Each structure stands twice: as structure tokens, then as C-alpha cells.
mmCIF file of N, CA, C and O in Angstrom:
data_model
loop_
_atom_site.group_PDB
_atom_site.id
_atom_site.type_symbol
_atom_site.label_atom_id
_atom_site.label_comp_id
_atom_site.label_asym_id
_atom_site.label_seq_id
_atom_site.Cartn_x
_atom_site.Cartn_y
_atom_site.Cartn_z
ATOM 1 N N GLU A 798 -14.991 -3.389 1.945
ATOM 2 C CA GLU A 798 -14.565 -3.838 0.882
ATOM 3 C C GLU A 798 -15.176 -2.920 -0.449
ATOM 4 O O GLU A 798 -14.615 -2.772 -1.456
ATOM 5 N N GLU A 799 -16.243 -2.093 -0.128
ATOM 6 C CA GLU A 799 -16.803 -1.093 -0.909
ATOM 7 C C GLU A 799 -15.913 0.174 -1.041
ATOM 8 O O GLU A 799 -15.907 0.884 -1.941
ATOM 9 N N THR A 800 -15.221 0.530 0.310
ATOM 10 C CA THR A 800 -14.944 1.744 0.454
ATOM 11 C C THR A 800 -13.553 1.831 -0.185
ATOM 12 O O THR A 800 -13.069 2.628 -0.917
ATOM 13 N N PHE A 801 -12.821 0.630 -0.069
ATOM 14 C CA PHE A 801 -11.409 0.771 -0.434
ATOM 15 C C PHE A 801 -11.225 0.890 -2.184
ATOM 16 O O PHE A 801 -10.605 1.813 -2.555
ATOM 17 N N PRO A 802 -12.067 0.211 -2.915
ATOM 18 C CA PRO A 802 -11.694 0.385 -4.370
ATOM 19 C C PRO A 802 -12.108 1.766 -4.774
ATOM 20 O O PRO A 802 -11.382 2.252 -5.726
ATOM 21 N N ALA A 803 -13.192 2.262 -4.310
ATOM 22 C CA ALA A 803 -13.499 3.715 -4.769
ATOM 23 C C ALA A 803 -12.356 4.881 -4.460
ATOM 24 O O ALA A 803 -12.054 5.534 -5.035
ATOM 25 N N SER A 804 -12.025 4.569 -3.111
ATOM 26 C CA SER A 804 -10.928 5.598 -2.476
ATOM 27 C C SER A 804 -9.476 5.149 -3.357
ATOM 28 O O SER A 804 -9.018 6.299 -3.649
ATOM 29 N N ALA A 805 -9.215 4.035 -3.611
ATOM 30 C CA ALA A 805 -7.964 3.797 -4.405
ATOM 31 C C ALA A 805 -8.208 4.413 -5.820
ATOM 32 O O ALA A 805 -7.117 5.058 -6.370
ATOM 33 N N ASN A 806 -9.256 4.133 -6.510
ATOM 34 C CA ASN A 806 -9.296 4.738 -7.600
ATOM 35 C C ASN A 806 -9.347 6.349 -7.700
ATOM 36 O O ASN A 806 -8.747 6.885 -8.568
ATOM 37 N N ASP A 807 -10.064 7.061 -6.723
ATOM 38 C CA ASP A 807 -10.003 8.307 -6.581
ATOM 39 C C ASP A 807 -8.623 8.838 -6.286
ATOM 40 O O ASP A 807 -8.162 9.831 -6.980
ATOM 41 N N TRP A 808 -7.929 8.117 -5.522
ATOM 42 C CA TRP A 808 -6.548 8.442 -5.079
ATOM 43 C C TRP A 808 -5.536 8.554 -6.402
ATOM 44 O O TRP A 808 -4.902 9.446 -6.507
ATOM 45 N N ARG A 809 -5.776 7.509 -7.147
ATOM 46 C CA ARG A 809 -4.865 7.339 -8.301
ATOM 47 C C ARG A 809 -5.283 8.538 -9.405
ATOM 48 O O ARG A 809 -4.278 8.952 -9.778
ATOM 49 N N ALA A 810 -6.634 8.595 -9.540
ATOM 50 C CA ALA A 810 -7.118 9.657 -10.652
ATOM 51 C C ALA A 810 -6.564 11.097 -10.213
ATOM 52 O O ALA A 810 -6.147 11.728 -11.040
ATOM 53 N N GLU A 811 -6.708 11.328 -8.865
ATOM 54 C CA GLU A 811 -6.224 12.553 -8.457
ATOM 55 C C GLU A 811 -4.843 13.021 -8.210
ATOM 56 O O GLU A 811 -4.425 14.085 -8.008
ATOM 57 N N THR A 812 -4.012 11.835 -7.992
ATOM 58 C CA THR A 812 -2.669 12.078 -7.717
ATOM 59 C C THR A 812 -1.598 11.603 -8.695
ATOM 60 O O THR A 812 -0.377 11.915 -8.425
ATOM 61 N N ASP A 813 -2.016 10.894 -9.621
ATOM 62 C CA ASP A 813 -1.075 10.119 -10.625
ATOM 63 C C ASP A 813 -0.178 11.239 -11.382
ATOM 64 O O ASP A 813 1.007 11.034 -11.662
ATOM 65 N N MET A 814 -0.685 12.532 -11.481
ATOM 66 C CA MET A 814 0.048 13.582 -12.071
ATOM 67 C C MET A 814 1.057 14.288 -11.092
ATOM 68 O O MET A 814 1.793 15.087 -11.567
ATOM 69 N N HIS A 815 1.089 14.064 -9.943
ATOM 70 C CA HIS A 815 1.877 14.700 -8.867
ATOM 71 C C HIS A 815 3.031 13.869 -8.863
ATOM 72 O O HIS A 815 3.340 12.777 -8.797
ATOM 73 N N SER A 816 4.125 14.778 -8.647
ATOM 74 C CA SER A 816 5.630 14.156 -8.477
ATOM 75 C C SER A 816 5.726 14.196 -6.858
ATOM 76 O O SER A 816 6.648 13.443 -6.583
ATOM 77 N N SER A 817 5.281 14.932 -6.359
ATOM 78 C CA SER A 817 5.308 15.003 -4.715
ATOM 79 C C SER A 817 4.651 13.791 -4.166
ATOM 80 O O SER A 817 3.567 13.641 -4.117
ATOM 81 N N MET A 818 5.443 12.932 -3.368
ATOM 82 C CA MET A 818 5.153 11.749 -2.654
ATOM 83 C C MET A 818 4.155 12.376 -1.518
ATOM 84 O O MET A 818 3.323 11.875 -0.980
ATOM 85 N N SER A 819 4.704 13.451 -0.855
ATOM 86 C CA SER A 819 4.007 14.037 0.173
ATOM 87 C C SER A 819 2.397 14.319 -0.100
ATOM 88 O O SER A 819 1.523 14.199 0.687
ATOM 89 N N LYS A 820 2.324 14.968 -1.379
ATOM 90 C CA LYS A 820 1.015 15.279 -1.842
ATOM 91 C C LYS A 820 0.000 13.910 -1.960
ATOM 92 O O LYS A 820 -1.009 14.027 -1.606
ATOM 93 N N LYS A 821 0.737 13.074 -2.543
ATOM 94 C CA LYS A 821 0.038 11.704 -2.661
ATOM 95 C C LYS A 821 -0.310 11.181 -1.376
ATOM 96 O O LYS A 821 -1.428 10.714 -1.362
ATOM 97 N N LEU A 822 0.794 11.024 -0.350
ATOM 98 C CA LEU A 822 0.381 10.387 0.983
ATOM 99 C C LEU A 822 -0.696 11.161 1.592
ATOM 100 O O LEU A 822 -1.300 10.718 2.549
ATOM 101 N N ARG A 823 -0.774 12.637 1.519
ATOM 102 C CA ARG A 823 -1.665 13.406 2.419
ATOM 103 C C ARG A 823 -3.088 13.390 1.842
ATOM 104 O O ARG A 823 -3.946 14.008 2.563
ATOM 105 N N HIS A 824 -3.035 12.791 0.499
ATOM 106 C CA HIS A 824 -4.484 13.080 -0.145
ATOM 107 C C HIS A 824 -5.708 12.363 0.654
ATOM 108 O O HIS A 824 -5.378 11.301 1.216
ATOM 109 N N PRO A 825 -6.766 13.013 0.771
ATOM 110 C CA PRO A 825 -7.803 12.563 1.502
ATOM 111 C C PRO A 825 -8.359 11.066 1.263
ATOM 112 O O PRO A 825 -8.557 10.303 2.179
ATOM 113 N N SER A 826 -8.279 10.603 0.087
ATOM 114 C CA SER A 826 -8.533 9.226 -0.312
ATOM 115 C C SER A 826 -7.433 8.349 0.274
ATOM 116 O O SER A 826 -7.682 7.126 0.904
ATOM 117 N N TYR A 827 -6.189 8.575 0.255
ATOM 118 C CA TYR A 827 -5.332 7.772 0.903
ATOM 119 C C TYR A 827 -5.482 7.606 2.495
ATOM 120 O O TYR A 827 -5.301 6.659 3.067
ATOM 121 N N GLN A 828 -5.637 8.721 3.018
ATOM 122 C CA GLN A 828 -6.040 8.879 4.408
ATOM 123 C C GLN A 828 -7.107 8.303 4.764
ATOM 124 O O GLN A 828 -7.292 7.549 5.950
ATOM 125 N N LYS A 829 -8.154 8.244 3.960
ATOM 126 C CA LYS A 829 -9.466 7.413 4.068
ATOM 127 C C LYS A 829 -9.124 6.000 4.221
ATOM 128 O O LYS A 829 -9.603 5.206 4.963
ATOM 129 N N ILE A 830 -8.245 5.543 3.517
ATOM 130 C CA ILE A 830 -7.819 4.073 3.361
ATOM 131 C C ILE A 830 -7.129 3.641 4.599
ATOM 132 O O ILE A 830 -7.355 2.586 5.230
ATOM 133 N N ILE A 831 -6.181 4.557 5.028
ATOM 134 C CA ILE A 831 -5.605 4.248 6.213
ATOM 135 C C ILE A 831 -6.374 4.177 7.346
ATOM 136 O O ILE A 831 -6.194 3.289 8.251
ATOM 137 N N ALA A 832 -7.462 4.935 7.408
ATOM 138 C CA ALA A 832 -8.277 5.124 8.554
ATOM 139 C C ALA A 832 -9.150 3.812 8.638
ATOM 140 O O ALA A 832 -9.805 3.596 9.640
ATOM 141 N N LEU A 833 -9.224 3.051 7.486
ATOM 142 C CA LEU A 833 -9.996 1.726 7.545
ATOM 143 C C LEU A 833 -9.274 0.776 8.501
ATOM 144 O O LEU A 833 -9.942 -0.243 8.951
ATOM 145 N N GLY A 834 -8.229 1.095 8.684
ATOM 146 C CA GLY A 834 -7.405 0.092 9.712
ATOM 147 C C GLY A 834 -7.095 -1.280 9.350
ATOM 148 O O GLY A 834 -6.915 -1.571 7.972
ATOM 149 N N GLU A 835 -6.709 -2.177 10.035
ATOM 150 C CA GLU A 835 -6.469 -3.411 9.985
ATOM 151 C C GLU A 835 -7.309 -4.059 8.828
ATOM 152 O O GLU A 835 -6.721 -5.106 7.908
ATOM 153 N N PRO A 836 -8.590 -4.001 8.724
ATOM 154 C CA PRO A 836 -9.345 -4.767 7.747
ATOM 155 C C PRO A 836 -8.807 -4.241 6.065
ATOM 156 O O PRO A 836 -9.130 -5.058 5.232
ATOM 157 N N ALA A 837 -8.084 -3.300 5.996
ATOM 158 C CA ALA A 837 -7.923 -2.748 4.753
ATOM 159 C C ALA A 837 -6.412 -3.352 4.293
ATOM 160 O O ALA A 837 -6.073 -3.390 3.070
ATOM 161 N N VAL A 838 -5.673 -4.092 5.303
ATOM 162 C CA VAL A 838 -4.347 -4.573 4.756
ATOM 163 C C VAL A 838 -4.700 -5.555 3.775
ATOM 164 O O VAL A 838 -3.765 -5.537 2.747
ATOM 165 N N SER A 839 -5.476 -6.682 3.778
ATOM 166 C CA SER A 839 -5.332 -7.631 2.682
ATOM 167 C C SER A 839 -5.786 -6.866 1.239
ATOM 168 O O SER A 839 -5.337 -7.258 0.254
ATOM 169 N N LEU A 840 -6.794 -5.960 1.517
ATOM 170 C CA LEU A 840 -7.250 -5.242 0.082
ATOM 171 C C LEU A 840 -5.976 -4.405 -0.344
ATOM 172 O O LEU A 840 -5.812 -4.526 -1.520
ATOM 173 N N ILE A 841 -5.211 -3.757 0.498
ATOM 174 C CA ILE A 841 -4.116 -3.197 -0.004
ATOM 175 C C ILE A 841 -2.936 -3.995 -0.700
ATOM 176 O O ILE A 841 -2.376 -3.741 -1.760
ATOM 177 N N LEU A 842 -2.839 -5.127 0.125
ATOM 178 C CA LEU A 842 -1.804 -6.144 -0.377
ATOM 179 C C LEU A 842 -2.203 -6.739 -1.747
ATOM 180 O O LEU A 842 -1.310 -7.003 -2.582
ATOM 181 N N ARG A 843 -3.477 -6.891 -1.969
ATOM 182 C CA ARG A 843 -3.969 -7.555 -3.199
ATOM 183 C C ARG A 843 -3.862 -6.562 -4.177
ATOM 184 O O ARG A 843 -3.458 -6.858 -5.559
ATOM 185 N N GLU A 844 -4.115 -5.105 -3.912
ATOM 186 C CA GLU A 844 -3.875 -3.948 -4.823
ATOM 187 C C GLU A 844 -2.425 -4.072 -5.256
ATOM 188 O O GLU A 844 -1.931 -3.963 -6.417
ATOM 189 N N LEU A 845 -1.585 -4.155 -4.229
ATOM 190 C CA LEU A 845 -0.109 -4.023 -4.486
ATOM 191 C C LEU A 845 0.475 -5.045 -5.334
ATOM 192 O O LEU A 845 1.177 -5.022 -6.319
ATOM 193 N N ARG A 846 -0.240 -6.468 -5.208
ATOM 194 C CA ARG A 846 0.165 -7.528 -5.956
ATOM 195 C C ARG A 846 -0.296 -7.299 -7.472
ATOM 196 O O ARG A 846 0.354 -7.538 -8.363
ATOM 197 N N ASP A 847 -1.532 -6.918 -7.723
ATOM 198 C CA ASP A 847 -2.077 -6.820 -8.924
ATOM 199 C C ASP A 847 -1.913 -5.537 -9.594
ATOM 200 O O ASP A 847 -1.904 -5.601 -10.838
ATOM 201 N N ARG A 848 -1.486 -4.329 -9.188
ATOM 202 C CA ARG A 848 -1.342 -2.962 -9.452
ATOM 203 C C ARG A 848 -0.572 -2.371 -8.722
ATOM 204 O O ARG A 848 -0.814 -1.715 -7.786
ATOM 205 N N PRO A 849 0.860 -2.512 -9.024
ATOM 206 C CA PRO A 849 1.862 -1.871 -8.017
ATOM 207 C C PRO A 849 1.592 -0.340 -7.911
ATOM 208 O O PRO A 849 1.284 0.148 -8.876
ATOM 209 N N GLY A 850 1.778 0.026 -6.695
ATOM 210 C CA GLY A 850 1.515 1.434 -6.355
ATOM 211 C C GLY A 850 2.298 1.978 -5.132
ATOM 212 O O GLY A 850 2.752 0.982 -4.572
ATOM 213 N N PHE A 851 2.197 3.022 -4.771
ATOM 214 C CA PHE A 851 2.860 3.387 -3.426
ATOM 215 C C PHE A 851 1.885 3.219 -2.156
ATOM 216 O O PHE A 851 1.526 4.173 -1.654
ATOM 217 N N TRP A 852 1.867 1.979 -1.950
ATOM 218 C CA TRP A 852 0.881 1.703 -0.803
ATOM 219 C C TRP A 852 1.854 1.334 0.552
ATOM 220 O O TRP A 852 1.270 1.062 1.730
ATOM 221 N N PHE A 853 3.028 1.597 0.534
ATOM 222 C CA PHE A 853 4.038 0.979 1.544
ATOM 223 C C PHE A 853 3.801 1.914 2.683
ATOM 224 O O PHE A 853 3.558 1.397 3.930
ATOM 225 N N GLU A 854 3.646 3.271 2.527
ATOM 226 C CA GLU A 854 3.317 4.156 3.724
ATOM 227 C C GLU A 854 1.921 3.642 4.417
ATOM 228 O O GLU A 854 1.823 3.817 5.568
ATOM 229 N N ALA A 855 1.215 3.552 3.524
ATOM 230 C CA ALA A 855 -0.385 3.033 4.170
ATOM 231 C C ALA A 855 -0.071 1.702 5.253
ATOM 232 O O ALA A 855 -0.712 1.512 6.057
ATOM 233 N N LEU A 856 0.418 0.781 4.423
ATOM 234 C CA LEU A 856 0.709 -0.505 5.273
ATOM 235 C C LEU A 856 1.643 -0.315 6.546
ATOM 236 O O LEU A 856 1.173 -0.940 7.597
ATOM 237 N N LYS A 857 2.510 0.513 6.533
ATOM 238 C CA LYS A 857 3.333 0.865 7.719
ATOM 239 C C LYS A 857 2.260 1.606 8.792
ATOM 240 O O LYS A 857 2.491 1.266 9.929
ATOM 241 N N ALA A 858 1.752 2.643 8.259
ATOM 242 C CA ALA A 858 0.845 3.408 9.151
ATOM 243 C C ALA A 858 -0.094 2.355 9.787
ATOM 244 O O ALA A 858 -0.489 2.556 10.971
ATOM 245 N N ILE A 859 -0.740 1.406 9.254
ATOM 246 C CA ILE A 859 -1.829 0.600 9.736
ATOM 247 C C ILE A 859 -1.319 -0.376 10.568
ATOM 248 O O ILE A 859 -1.693 -0.897 11.786
ATOM 249 N N THR A 860 -0.075 -1.191 10.183
ATOM 250 C CA THR A 860 0.547 -2.340 10.729
ATOM 251 C C THR A 860 1.551 -2.078 11.769
ATOM 252 O O THR A 860 1.829 -2.703 12.712
ATOM 253 N N ASN A 861 2.019 -0.745 11.851
ATOM 254 C CA ASN A 861 3.185 -0.309 12.713
ATOM 255 C C ASN A 861 4.318 -1.323 12.553
ATOM 256 O O ASN A 861 5.027 -1.480 13.442
ATOM 257 N N GLN A 862 4.544 -1.622 11.317
ATOM 258 C CA GLN A 862 5.572 -2.565 10.813
ATOM 259 C C GLN A 862 6.201 -2.298 9.551
ATOM 260 O O GLN A 862 5.490 -1.571 8.865
ATOM 261 N N SER A 863 7.466 -2.731 9.308
ATOM 262 C CA SER A 863 7.937 -2.615 8.034
ATOM 263 C C SER A 863 8.785 -3.823 7.796
ATOM 264 O O SER A 863 9.938 -3.959 8.418
ATOM 265 N N PRO A 864 8.585 -4.585 6.942
ATOM 266 C CA PRO A 864 9.365 -5.820 6.721
ATOM 267 C C PRO A 864 10.593 -5.451 5.852
ATOM 268 O O PRO A 864 11.277 -6.610 5.425
ATOM 269 N N VAL A 865 10.933 -4.437 5.476
ATOM 270 C CA VAL A 865 11.820 -4.046 4.397
ATOM 271 C C VAL A 865 13.280 -3.593 5.137
ATOM 272 O O VAL A 865 13.339 -2.876 5.951
ATOM 273 N N PRO A 866 14.349 -4.386 4.982
ATOM 274 C CA PRO A 866 15.505 -4.122 5.409
ATOM 275 C C PRO A 866 15.841 -2.710 5.033
ATOM 276 O O PRO A 866 15.729 -2.231 3.738
ATOM 277 N N PRO A 867 16.645 -1.917 5.865
ATOM 278 C CA PRO A 867 16.960 -0.369 5.481
ATOM 279 C C PRO A 867 17.770 -0.240 4.106
ATOM 280 O O PRO A 867 17.597 0.536 3.533
ATOM 281 N N ALA A 868 18.541 -1.326 3.780
ATOM 282 C CA ALA A 868 19.512 -1.243 2.648
ATOM 283 C C ALA A 868 18.643 -1.294 1.294
ATOM 284 O O ALA A 868 18.995 -0.855 0.247
ATOM 285 N N GLU A 869 17.268 -1.862 1.525
ATOM 286 C CA GLU A 869 16.398 -1.938 0.255
ATOM 287 C C GLU A 869 15.398 -1.030 0.223
ATOM 288 O O GLU A 869 14.517 -1.189 -0.699
ATOM 289 N N LYS A 870 15.234 0.027 0.994
ATOM 290 C CA LYS A 870 14.150 0.719 1.093
ATOM 291 C C LYS A 870 14.056 1.789 -0.036
ATOM 292 O O LYS A 870 12.999 2.338 -0.333
ATOM 293 N N THR A 871 15.032 1.979 -1.039
ATOM 294 C CA THR A 871 15.100 2.654 -1.982
ATOM 295 C C THR A 871 14.616 2.230 -3.490
ATOM 296 O O THR A 871 14.522 2.703 -4.375
ATOM 297 N N ASP A 872 14.478 0.793 -3.358
ATOM 298 C CA ASP A 872 14.197 -0.093 -4.427
ATOM 299 C C ASP A 872 12.599 -0.506 -4.352
ATOM 300 O O ASP A 872 12.310 -1.325 -3.663
ATOM 301 N N PRO A 873 11.774 0.253 -5.109
ATOM 302 C CA PRO A 873 10.406 -0.027 -5.016
ATOM 303 C C PRO A 873 9.921 -1.379 -5.244
ATOM 304 O O PRO A 873 9.214 -2.114 -4.710
ATOM 305 N N ARG A 874 10.688 -1.926 -6.333
ATOM 306 C CA ARG A 874 10.438 -3.448 -6.683
ATOM 307 C C ARG A 874 10.813 -4.250 -5.365
ATOM 308 O O ARG A 874 9.993 -5.299 -5.029
ATOM 309 N N ARG A 875 11.947 -4.091 -4.714
ATOM 310 C CA ARG A 875 12.280 -4.812 -3.543
ATOM 311 C C ARG A 875 11.383 -4.632 -2.330
ATOM 312 O O ARG A 875 10.870 -5.586 -1.548
ATOM 313 N N VAL A 876 10.860 -3.369 -2.330
ATOM 314 C CA VAL A 876 10.078 -3.144 -1.101
ATOM 315 C C VAL A 876 8.655 -3.862 -1.391
ATOM 316 O O VAL A 876 8.037 -4.371 -0.330
ATOM 317 N N ARG A 877 8.285 -3.928 -2.635
ATOM 318 C CA ARG A 877 7.015 -4.321 -2.845
ATOM 319 C C ARG A 877 7.174 -5.896 -2.702
ATOM 320 O O ARG A 877 6.166 -6.510 -1.918
ATOM 321 N N GLU A 878 8.214 -6.537 -2.881
ATOM 322 C CA GLU A 878 8.414 -8.121 -2.798
ATOM 323 C C GLU A 878 8.348 -8.176 -1.283
ATOM 324 O O GLU A 878 7.542 -9.262 -0.932
ATOM 325 N N HIS A 879 9.104 -7.508 -0.398
ATOM 326 C CA HIS A 879 9.038 -7.707 0.987
ATOM 327 C C HIS A 879 7.565 -7.688 1.564
ATOM 328 O O HIS A 879 7.285 -8.551 2.542
ATOM 329 N N TRP A 880 6.798 -6.677 1.088
ATOM 330 C CA TRP A 880 5.502 -6.573 1.742
ATOM 331 C C TRP A 880 4.620 -7.562 1.286
ATOM 332 O O TRP A 880 3.834 -8.174 1.998
ATOM 333 N N LEU A 881 4.821 -8.032 -0.056
ATOM 334 C CA LEU A 881 3.882 -9.208 -0.522
ATOM 335 C C LEU A 881 4.325 -10.540 0.366
ATOM 336 O O LEU A 881 3.377 -11.327 0.729
ATOM 337 N N ASN A 882 5.644 -10.728 0.525
ATOM 338 C CA ASN A 882 5.861 -12.052 1.249
ATOM 339 C C ASN A 882 5.397 -11.823 2.810
ATOM 340 O O ASN A 882 4.944 -12.842 3.414
ATOM 341 N N TRP A 883 5.404 -10.650 3.310
ATOM 342 C CA TRP A 883 5.073 -10.602 4.614
ATOM 343 C C TRP A 883 3.633 -10.585 4.753
ATOM 344 O O TRP A 883 3.068 -11.328 5.721
ATOM 345 N N GLY A 884 2.875 -10.249 3.701
ATOM 346 C CA GLY A 884 1.559 -10.497 3.555
ATOM 347 C C GLY A 884 1.017 -12.043 3.497
ATOM 348 O O GLY A 884 0.157 -12.358 4.242
ATOM 349 N N ARG A 885 1.800 -12.789 2.948
ATOM 350 C CA ARG A 885 1.684 -14.238 2.704
ATOM 351 C C ARG A 885 2.145 -14.868 4.054
ATOM 352 O O ARG A 885 1.259 -15.760 4.561
ATOM 353 N N GLU A 886 3.156 -14.433 4.832
ATOM 354 C CA GLU A 886 3.493 -14.984 6.019
ATOM 355 C C GLU A 886 2.321 -14.623 7.278
ATOM 356 O O GLU A 886 2.161 -15.607 7.939
ATOM 357 N N LYS A 887 1.699 -13.493 6.993
ATOM 358 C CA LYS A 887 0.852 -12.979 8.259
ATOM 359 C C LYS A 887 -0.667 -13.684 7.682
ATOM 360 O O LYS A 887 -1.593 -13.341 8.300
ATOM 361 N N ARG A 888 -0.412 -14.130 6.463
ATOM 362 C CA ARG A 888 -1.827 -14.646 6.031
ATOM 363 C C ARG A 888 -2.883 -13.735 5.661
ATOM 364 O O ARG A 888 -3.968 -13.812 5.672
ATOM 365 N N TYR A 889 -2.457 -12.586 5.215
ATOM 366 C CA TYR A 889 -3.221 -11.664 4.506
ATOM 367 C C TYR A 889 -3.455 -11.842 2.960
ATOM 368 O O TYR A 889 -4.438 -11.403 2.562
ATOM 369 N N LEU A 890 -2.418 -12.645 2.654
ATOM 370 C CA LEU A 890 -2.620 -13.241 1.035
ATOM 371 C C LEU A 890 -2.529 -14.461 1.091
ATOM 372 O O LEU A 890 -1.680 -15.094 1.838
ATOM 373 N N GLU A 891 -3.122 -14.978 -0.101
ATOM 374 C CA GLU A 891 -2.973 -16.375 -0.090
ATOM 375 C C GLU A 891 -1.898 -16.793 -1.319
ATOM 376 O O GLU A 891 -1.633 -15.989 -2.172
#
């Protein structure tokens, strides 16, 4: 719980100005969050709920799942909704 907020803040501060998603996703802080594994899932989902961001790839990497139908993968709002619903169903979120 200590590592995630610091890494998320670093990631945002150092990548918000980038338009390249690949640069954002390869950033060391984002990779550090993925390396936290399953314990980070609830933290990521809470962050996604409270402060939307590009957490979808981290969730997919950790869970090896994607609850998003292919037709909706290009709509960030819908992707976010699907992940938050998935988190509630799996009891990562209350």
C-alpha cells in the first residue's frame, strides 16, 4: 500500500505530458506497479474509480483477463466501467 501511491504519482508526473501510450506503459513506475502483482489489483481499481487513468493494461497484465467486449475497447469510459464492474464482481472493490 505504500509503494503503489508513490509509484502512481511518479508515473503521472513523469508521463502526463507524453502522447505516446507505449512510453506511458513502459515507464519504470508503471512497470513497478505491475510487478506488485495481485495485491495491487484493488489499489489500481480504487485509483481507476477515484481518478480515471490508463490502468487497463496494468490490470490486464496482472490478472490475465479483460472484461471488455472487443467492440468497446476504443471507448475509455466504457472500458473503465467494465473494469470497475469486474472489480466489484471479483470483490476487489466494494
